[in-house]
mmCIF file of C-alpha atoms in Angstrom:
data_model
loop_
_atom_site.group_PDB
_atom_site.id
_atom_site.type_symbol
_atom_site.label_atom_id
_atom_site.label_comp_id
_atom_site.label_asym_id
_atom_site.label_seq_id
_atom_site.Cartn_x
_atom_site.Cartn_y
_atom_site.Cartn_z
ATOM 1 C CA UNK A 19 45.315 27.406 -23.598
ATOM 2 C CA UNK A 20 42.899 29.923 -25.429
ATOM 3 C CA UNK A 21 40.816 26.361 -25.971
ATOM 4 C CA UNK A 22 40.632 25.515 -22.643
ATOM 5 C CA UNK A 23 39.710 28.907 -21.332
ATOM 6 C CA UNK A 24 37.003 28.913 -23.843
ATOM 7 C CA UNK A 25 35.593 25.201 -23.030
ATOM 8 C CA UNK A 26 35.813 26.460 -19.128
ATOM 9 C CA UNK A 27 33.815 29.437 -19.508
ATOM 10 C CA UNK A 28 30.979 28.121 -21.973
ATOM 11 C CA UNK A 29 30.729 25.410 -19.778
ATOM 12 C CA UNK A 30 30.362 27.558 -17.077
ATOM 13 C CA UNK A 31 27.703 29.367 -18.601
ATOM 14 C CA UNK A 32 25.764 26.395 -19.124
ATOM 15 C CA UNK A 33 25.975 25.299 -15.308
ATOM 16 C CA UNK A 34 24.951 28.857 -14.679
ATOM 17 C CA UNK A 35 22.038 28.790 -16.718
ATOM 18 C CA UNK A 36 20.816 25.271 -15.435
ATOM 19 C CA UNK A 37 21.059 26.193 -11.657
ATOM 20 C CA UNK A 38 19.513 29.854 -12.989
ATOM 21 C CA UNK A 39 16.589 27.839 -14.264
ATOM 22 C CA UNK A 40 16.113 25.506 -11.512
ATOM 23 C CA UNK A 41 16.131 28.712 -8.765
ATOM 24 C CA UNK A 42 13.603 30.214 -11.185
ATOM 25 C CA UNK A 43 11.245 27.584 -10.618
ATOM 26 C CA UNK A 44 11.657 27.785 -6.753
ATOM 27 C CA UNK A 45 9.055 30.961 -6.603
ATOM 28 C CA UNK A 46 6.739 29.994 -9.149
ATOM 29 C CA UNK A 47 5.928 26.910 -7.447
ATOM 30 C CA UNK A 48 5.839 29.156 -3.715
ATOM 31 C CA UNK A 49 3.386 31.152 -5.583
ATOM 32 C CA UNK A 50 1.247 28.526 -6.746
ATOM 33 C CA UNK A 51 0.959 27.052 -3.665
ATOM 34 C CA UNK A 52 0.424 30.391 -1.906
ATOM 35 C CA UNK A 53 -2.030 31.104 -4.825
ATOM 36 C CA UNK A 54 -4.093 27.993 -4.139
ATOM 37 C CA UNK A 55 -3.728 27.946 -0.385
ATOM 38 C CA UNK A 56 -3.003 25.282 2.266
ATOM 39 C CA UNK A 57 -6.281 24.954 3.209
ATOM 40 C CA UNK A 58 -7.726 24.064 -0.857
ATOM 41 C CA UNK A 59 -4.099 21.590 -0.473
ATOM 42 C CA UNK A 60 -5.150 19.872 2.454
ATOM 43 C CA UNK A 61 -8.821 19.447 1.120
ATOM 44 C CA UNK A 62 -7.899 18.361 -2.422
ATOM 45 C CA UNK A 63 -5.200 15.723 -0.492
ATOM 46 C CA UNK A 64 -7.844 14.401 1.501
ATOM 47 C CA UNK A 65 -10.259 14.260 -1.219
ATOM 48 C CA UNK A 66 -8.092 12.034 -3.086
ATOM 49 C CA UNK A 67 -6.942 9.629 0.023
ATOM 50 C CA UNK A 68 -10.461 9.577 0.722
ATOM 51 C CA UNK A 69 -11.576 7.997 -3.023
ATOM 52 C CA UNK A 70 -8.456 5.726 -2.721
ATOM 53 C CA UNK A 71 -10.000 4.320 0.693
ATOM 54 C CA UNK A 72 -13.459 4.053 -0.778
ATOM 55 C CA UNK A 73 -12.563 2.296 -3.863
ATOM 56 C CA UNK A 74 -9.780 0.565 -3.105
ATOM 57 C CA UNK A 75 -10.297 -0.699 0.515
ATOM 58 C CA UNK A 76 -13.762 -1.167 0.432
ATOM 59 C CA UNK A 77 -12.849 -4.073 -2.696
ATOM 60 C CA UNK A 78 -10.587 -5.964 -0.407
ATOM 61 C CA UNK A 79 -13.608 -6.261 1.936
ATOM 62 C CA UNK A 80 -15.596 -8.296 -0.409
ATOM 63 C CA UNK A 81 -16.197 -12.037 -0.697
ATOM 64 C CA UNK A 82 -12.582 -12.672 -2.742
ATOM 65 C CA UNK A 83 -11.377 -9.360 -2.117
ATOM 66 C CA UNK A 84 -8.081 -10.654 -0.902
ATOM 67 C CA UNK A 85 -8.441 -14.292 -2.370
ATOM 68 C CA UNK A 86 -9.016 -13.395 -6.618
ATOM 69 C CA UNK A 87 -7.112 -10.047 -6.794
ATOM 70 C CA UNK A 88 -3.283 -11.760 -7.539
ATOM 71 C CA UNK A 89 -1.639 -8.446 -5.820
ATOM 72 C CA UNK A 90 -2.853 -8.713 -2.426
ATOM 73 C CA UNK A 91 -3.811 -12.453 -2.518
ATOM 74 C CA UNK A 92 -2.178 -14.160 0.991
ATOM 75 C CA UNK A 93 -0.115 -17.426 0.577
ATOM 76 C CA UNK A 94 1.302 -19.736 2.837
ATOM 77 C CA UNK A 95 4.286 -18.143 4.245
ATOM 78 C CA UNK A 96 7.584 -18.959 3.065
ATOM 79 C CA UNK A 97 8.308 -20.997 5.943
ATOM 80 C CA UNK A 98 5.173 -23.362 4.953
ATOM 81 C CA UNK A 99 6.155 -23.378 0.800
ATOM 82 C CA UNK A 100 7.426 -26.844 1.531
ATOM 83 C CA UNK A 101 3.954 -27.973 3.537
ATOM 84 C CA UNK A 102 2.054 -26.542 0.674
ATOM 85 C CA UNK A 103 4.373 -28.507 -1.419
ATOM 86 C CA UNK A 104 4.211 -31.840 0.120
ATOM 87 C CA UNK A 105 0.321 -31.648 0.391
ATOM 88 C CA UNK A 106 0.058 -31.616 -3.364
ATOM 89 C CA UNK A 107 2.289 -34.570 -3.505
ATOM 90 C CA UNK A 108 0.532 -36.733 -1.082
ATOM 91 C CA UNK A 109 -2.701 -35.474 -3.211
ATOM 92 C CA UNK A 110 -4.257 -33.017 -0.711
ATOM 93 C CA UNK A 111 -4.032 -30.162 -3.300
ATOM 94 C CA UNK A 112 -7.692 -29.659 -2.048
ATOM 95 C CA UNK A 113 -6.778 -29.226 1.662
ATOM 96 C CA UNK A 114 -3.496 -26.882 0.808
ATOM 97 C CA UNK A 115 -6.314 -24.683 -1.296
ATOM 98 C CA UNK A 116 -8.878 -24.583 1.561
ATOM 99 C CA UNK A 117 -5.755 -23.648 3.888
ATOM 100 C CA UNK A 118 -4.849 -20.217 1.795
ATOM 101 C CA UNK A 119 -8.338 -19.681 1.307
ATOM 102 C CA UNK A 120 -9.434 -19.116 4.668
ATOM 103 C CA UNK A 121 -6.130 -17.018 4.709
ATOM 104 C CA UNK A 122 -7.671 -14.915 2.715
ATOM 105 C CA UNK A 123 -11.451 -14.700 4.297
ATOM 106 C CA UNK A 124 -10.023 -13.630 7.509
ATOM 107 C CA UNK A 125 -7.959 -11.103 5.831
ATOM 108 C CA UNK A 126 -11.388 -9.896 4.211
ATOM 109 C CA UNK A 127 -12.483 -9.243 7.548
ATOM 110 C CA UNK A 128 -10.482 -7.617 9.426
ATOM 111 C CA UNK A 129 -10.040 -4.686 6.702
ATOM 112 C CA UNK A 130 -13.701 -4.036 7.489
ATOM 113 C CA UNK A 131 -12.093 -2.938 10.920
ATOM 114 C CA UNK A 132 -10.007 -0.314 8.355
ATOM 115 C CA UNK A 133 -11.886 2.701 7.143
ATOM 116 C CA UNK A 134 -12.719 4.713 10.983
ATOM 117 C CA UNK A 135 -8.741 4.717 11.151
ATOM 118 C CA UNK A 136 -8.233 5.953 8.096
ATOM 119 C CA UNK A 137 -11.040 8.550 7.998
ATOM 120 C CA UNK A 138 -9.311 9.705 11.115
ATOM 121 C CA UNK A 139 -5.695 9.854 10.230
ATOM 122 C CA UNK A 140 -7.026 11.511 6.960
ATOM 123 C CA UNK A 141 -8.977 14.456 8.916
ATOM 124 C CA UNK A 142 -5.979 15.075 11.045
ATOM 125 C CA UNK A 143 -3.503 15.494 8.470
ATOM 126 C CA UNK A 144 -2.025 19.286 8.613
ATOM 127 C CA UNK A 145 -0.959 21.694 6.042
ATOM 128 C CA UNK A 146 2.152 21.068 5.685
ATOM 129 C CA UNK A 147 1.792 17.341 5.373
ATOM 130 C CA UNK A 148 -0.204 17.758 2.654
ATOM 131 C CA UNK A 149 2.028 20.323 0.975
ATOM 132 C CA UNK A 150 4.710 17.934 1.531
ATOM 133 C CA UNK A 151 2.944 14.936 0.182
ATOM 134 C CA UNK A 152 1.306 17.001 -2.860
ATOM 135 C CA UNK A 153 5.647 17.469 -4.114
ATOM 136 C CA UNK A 154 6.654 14.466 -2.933
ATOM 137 C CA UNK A 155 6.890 11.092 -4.770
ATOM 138 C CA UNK A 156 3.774 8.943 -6.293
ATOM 139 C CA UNK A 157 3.658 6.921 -2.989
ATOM 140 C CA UNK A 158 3.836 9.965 -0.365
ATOM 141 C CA UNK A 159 0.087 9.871 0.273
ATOM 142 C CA UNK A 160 0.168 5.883 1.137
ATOM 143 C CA UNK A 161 3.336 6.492 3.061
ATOM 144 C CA UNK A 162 1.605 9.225 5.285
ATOM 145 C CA UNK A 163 -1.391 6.925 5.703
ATOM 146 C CA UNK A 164 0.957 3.825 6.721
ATOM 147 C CA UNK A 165 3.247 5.640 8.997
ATOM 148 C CA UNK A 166 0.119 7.356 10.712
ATOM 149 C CA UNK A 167 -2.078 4.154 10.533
ATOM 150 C CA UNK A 168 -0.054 1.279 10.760
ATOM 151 C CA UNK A 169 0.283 0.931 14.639
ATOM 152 C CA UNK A 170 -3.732 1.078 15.289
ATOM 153 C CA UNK A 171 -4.697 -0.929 11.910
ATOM 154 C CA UNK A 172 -2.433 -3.962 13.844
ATOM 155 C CA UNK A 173 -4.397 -4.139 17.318
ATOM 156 C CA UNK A 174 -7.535 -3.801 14.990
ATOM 157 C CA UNK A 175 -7.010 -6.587 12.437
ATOM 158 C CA UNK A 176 -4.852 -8.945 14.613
ATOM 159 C CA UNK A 177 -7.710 -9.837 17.043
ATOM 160 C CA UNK A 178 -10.698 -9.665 14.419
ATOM 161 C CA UNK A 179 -8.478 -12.201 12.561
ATOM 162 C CA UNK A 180 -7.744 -14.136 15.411
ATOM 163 C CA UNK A 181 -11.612 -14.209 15.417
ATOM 164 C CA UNK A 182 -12.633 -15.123 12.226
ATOM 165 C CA UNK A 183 -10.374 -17.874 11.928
ATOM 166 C CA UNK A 184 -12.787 -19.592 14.230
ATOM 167 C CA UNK A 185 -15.717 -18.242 12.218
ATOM 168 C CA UNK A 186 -14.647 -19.552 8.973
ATOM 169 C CA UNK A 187 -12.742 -23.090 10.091
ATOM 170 C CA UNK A 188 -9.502 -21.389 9.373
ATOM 171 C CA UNK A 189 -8.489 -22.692 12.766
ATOM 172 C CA UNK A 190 -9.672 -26.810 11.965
ATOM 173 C CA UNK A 191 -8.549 -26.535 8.973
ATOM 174 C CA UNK A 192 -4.976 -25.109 9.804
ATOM 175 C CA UNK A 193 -4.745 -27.828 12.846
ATOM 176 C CA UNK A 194 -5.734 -30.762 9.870
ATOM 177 C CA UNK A 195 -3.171 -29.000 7.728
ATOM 178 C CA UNK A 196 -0.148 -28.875 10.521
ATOM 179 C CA UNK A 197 -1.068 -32.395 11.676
ATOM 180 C CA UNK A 198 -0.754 -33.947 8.685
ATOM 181 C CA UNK A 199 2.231 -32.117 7.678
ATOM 182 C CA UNK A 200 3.753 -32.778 11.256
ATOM 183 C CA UNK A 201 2.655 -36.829 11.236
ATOM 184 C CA UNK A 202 4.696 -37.368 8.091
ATOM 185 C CA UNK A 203 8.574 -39.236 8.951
ATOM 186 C CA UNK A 204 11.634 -37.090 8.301
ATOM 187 C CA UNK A 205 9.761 -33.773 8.135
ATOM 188 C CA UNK A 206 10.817 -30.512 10.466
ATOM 189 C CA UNK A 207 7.853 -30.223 12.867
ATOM 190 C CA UNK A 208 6.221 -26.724 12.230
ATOM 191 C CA UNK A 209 3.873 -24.379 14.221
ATOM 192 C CA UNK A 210 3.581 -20.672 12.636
ATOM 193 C CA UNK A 211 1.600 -18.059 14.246
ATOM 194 C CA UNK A 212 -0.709 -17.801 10.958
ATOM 195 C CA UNK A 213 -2.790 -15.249 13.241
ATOM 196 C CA UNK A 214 -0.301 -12.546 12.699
ATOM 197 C CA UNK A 215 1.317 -13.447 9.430
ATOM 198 C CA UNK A 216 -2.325 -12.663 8.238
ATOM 199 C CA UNK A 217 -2.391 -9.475 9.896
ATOM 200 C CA UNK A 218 0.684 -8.105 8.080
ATOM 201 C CA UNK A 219 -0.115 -9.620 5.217
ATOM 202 C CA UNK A 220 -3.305 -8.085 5.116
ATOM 203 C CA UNK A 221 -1.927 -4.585 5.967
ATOM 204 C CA UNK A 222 0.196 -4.770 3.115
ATOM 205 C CA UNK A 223 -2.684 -6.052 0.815
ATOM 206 C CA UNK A 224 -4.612 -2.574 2.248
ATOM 207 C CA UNK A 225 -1.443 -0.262 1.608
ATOM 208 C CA UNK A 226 -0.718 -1.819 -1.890
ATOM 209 C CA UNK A 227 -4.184 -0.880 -3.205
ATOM 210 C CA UNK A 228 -4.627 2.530 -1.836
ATOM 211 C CA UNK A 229 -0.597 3.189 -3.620
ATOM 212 C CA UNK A 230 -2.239 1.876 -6.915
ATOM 213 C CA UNK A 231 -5.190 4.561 -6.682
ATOM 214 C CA UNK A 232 -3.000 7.332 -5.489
ATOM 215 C CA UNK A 233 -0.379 6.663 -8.607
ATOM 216 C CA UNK A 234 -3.772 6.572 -10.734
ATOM 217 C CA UNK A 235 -4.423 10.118 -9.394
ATOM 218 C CA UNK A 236 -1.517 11.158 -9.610
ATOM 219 C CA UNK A 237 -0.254 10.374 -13.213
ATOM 220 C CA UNK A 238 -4.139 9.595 -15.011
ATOM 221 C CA UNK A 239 -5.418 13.089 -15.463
ATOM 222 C CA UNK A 240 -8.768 11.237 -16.017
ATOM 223 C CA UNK A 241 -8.684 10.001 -12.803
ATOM 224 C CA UNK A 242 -9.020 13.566 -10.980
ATOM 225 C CA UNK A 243 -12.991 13.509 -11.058
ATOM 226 C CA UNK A 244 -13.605 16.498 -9.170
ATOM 227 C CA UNK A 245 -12.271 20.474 -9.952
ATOM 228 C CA UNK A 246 -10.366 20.319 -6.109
ATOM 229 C CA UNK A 247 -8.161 17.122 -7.221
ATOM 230 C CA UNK A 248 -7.964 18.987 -11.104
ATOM 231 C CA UNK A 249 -6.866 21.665 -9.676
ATOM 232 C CA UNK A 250 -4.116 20.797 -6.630
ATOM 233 C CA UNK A 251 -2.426 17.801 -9.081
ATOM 234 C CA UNK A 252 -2.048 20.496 -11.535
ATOM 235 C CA UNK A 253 0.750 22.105 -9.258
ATOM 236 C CA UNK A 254 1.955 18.368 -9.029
ATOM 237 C CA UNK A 255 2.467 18.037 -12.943
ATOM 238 C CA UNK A 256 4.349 21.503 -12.871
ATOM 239 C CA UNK A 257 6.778 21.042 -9.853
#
């Protein structure tokens, strides 16, 4: 018995001291924050969403933004693996090709519709978003940007899409593409609405690369190039 009453209590003790030391961390971390100040929060939060737009967004705007980066890159939907499939084994690999690419080229730009959004959800971000964001997990930044964003970025890229389709042959090609899919016996006739699988697909090329530059920030001290981001992620590292 004299065991067990000893076990109890050192464990006890232990527990004691763990939730002790986590409670002891609440108020340093109020202080810090008080210390360095919503505002300096909110401008070193911005500051950072602001260099992941730049570099990240402005990359998938280029010729091959989307098409020769492997994470964002658009393929056929799922529901057109098997026309991609059959192409290449009627040998029209070179017609299945030309049908991602131009995928892709629309998806390159529309983002170019991206950055006023952004810029805008990024100046009207409050205090305690960014407080929340600075302690929250290596994604909270995108997450913000994509709950705040998402909705506007859609009616922006869905019609500038729907444009350049036309601009770059998407549409010619896509029709060549279906009807030659469609004309062969025994297949399932198909008829996707490519104009807004590219427009999610491209939002979640745009949201993927900004995540990669915030967890860069956030974990790559090296990556902080200014004293404002040096000095908010520092409460970060500590929390």
């Amino acid at each position: 018995m004299k065991k067990i009453l000893l076990l109890t209590l050192a464990f006890s003790i232990t527990s004691y001291a763990q939730v002790q030391q986590t409670l002891n961390k609440l108020p340093q971390l109020s202080s810090k924050l008080s210390s360095l100040g919503g505002v300096d929060i909110a401008s070193g939060l911005k500051e950072a969403l602001d260099k992941g737009i730049a570099k990240q967004v402005t990359k998938l705007t280029a010729t091959d933004g989307f098409y020769k980066n492997e994470a964002v890159k658009i393929l056929m939907p799922a529901e057109l693996q098997k026309v991609d499939a059959t192409l290449r084994r009627i040998g029209l690999s070179s017609l299945a090709d030309e049908g991602v690419k131009v995928l892709n080229r629309a998806a390159e730009d529309a983002v170019k519709e991206a950055t006023p959004i952004f810029v805008s959800a990024v100046k009207n971000m409050s205090i305690n978003d960014a407080k929340s964001i600075l302690l929250g997990n290596e994604s909270a930044a995108t997450t913000y940007l994509q709950s705040s964003t998402t909705t506007s970025l859609y009616s922006k890229f869905n019609p500038v899409i729907k444009k350049s389709f036309s601009k770059v042959g998407a549409d010619e090609i896509w029709a060549n593409i279906i009807s030659k899919y469609n004309s062969i016996p025994l297949v399932k006739k198909v008829n996707p609405d490519l104009t807004d699988y590219t427009t999610n697909q491209a939002l979640a090329g745009v949201f993927k690369m900004i995540a990669v530059e915030e967890k860069m920030i956030r974990t790559d001290i090296s990556s902080r190039t200014s004293p404002l981001l040096k000095k908010v992620f520092a409460i970060q590292d500590k929390k």
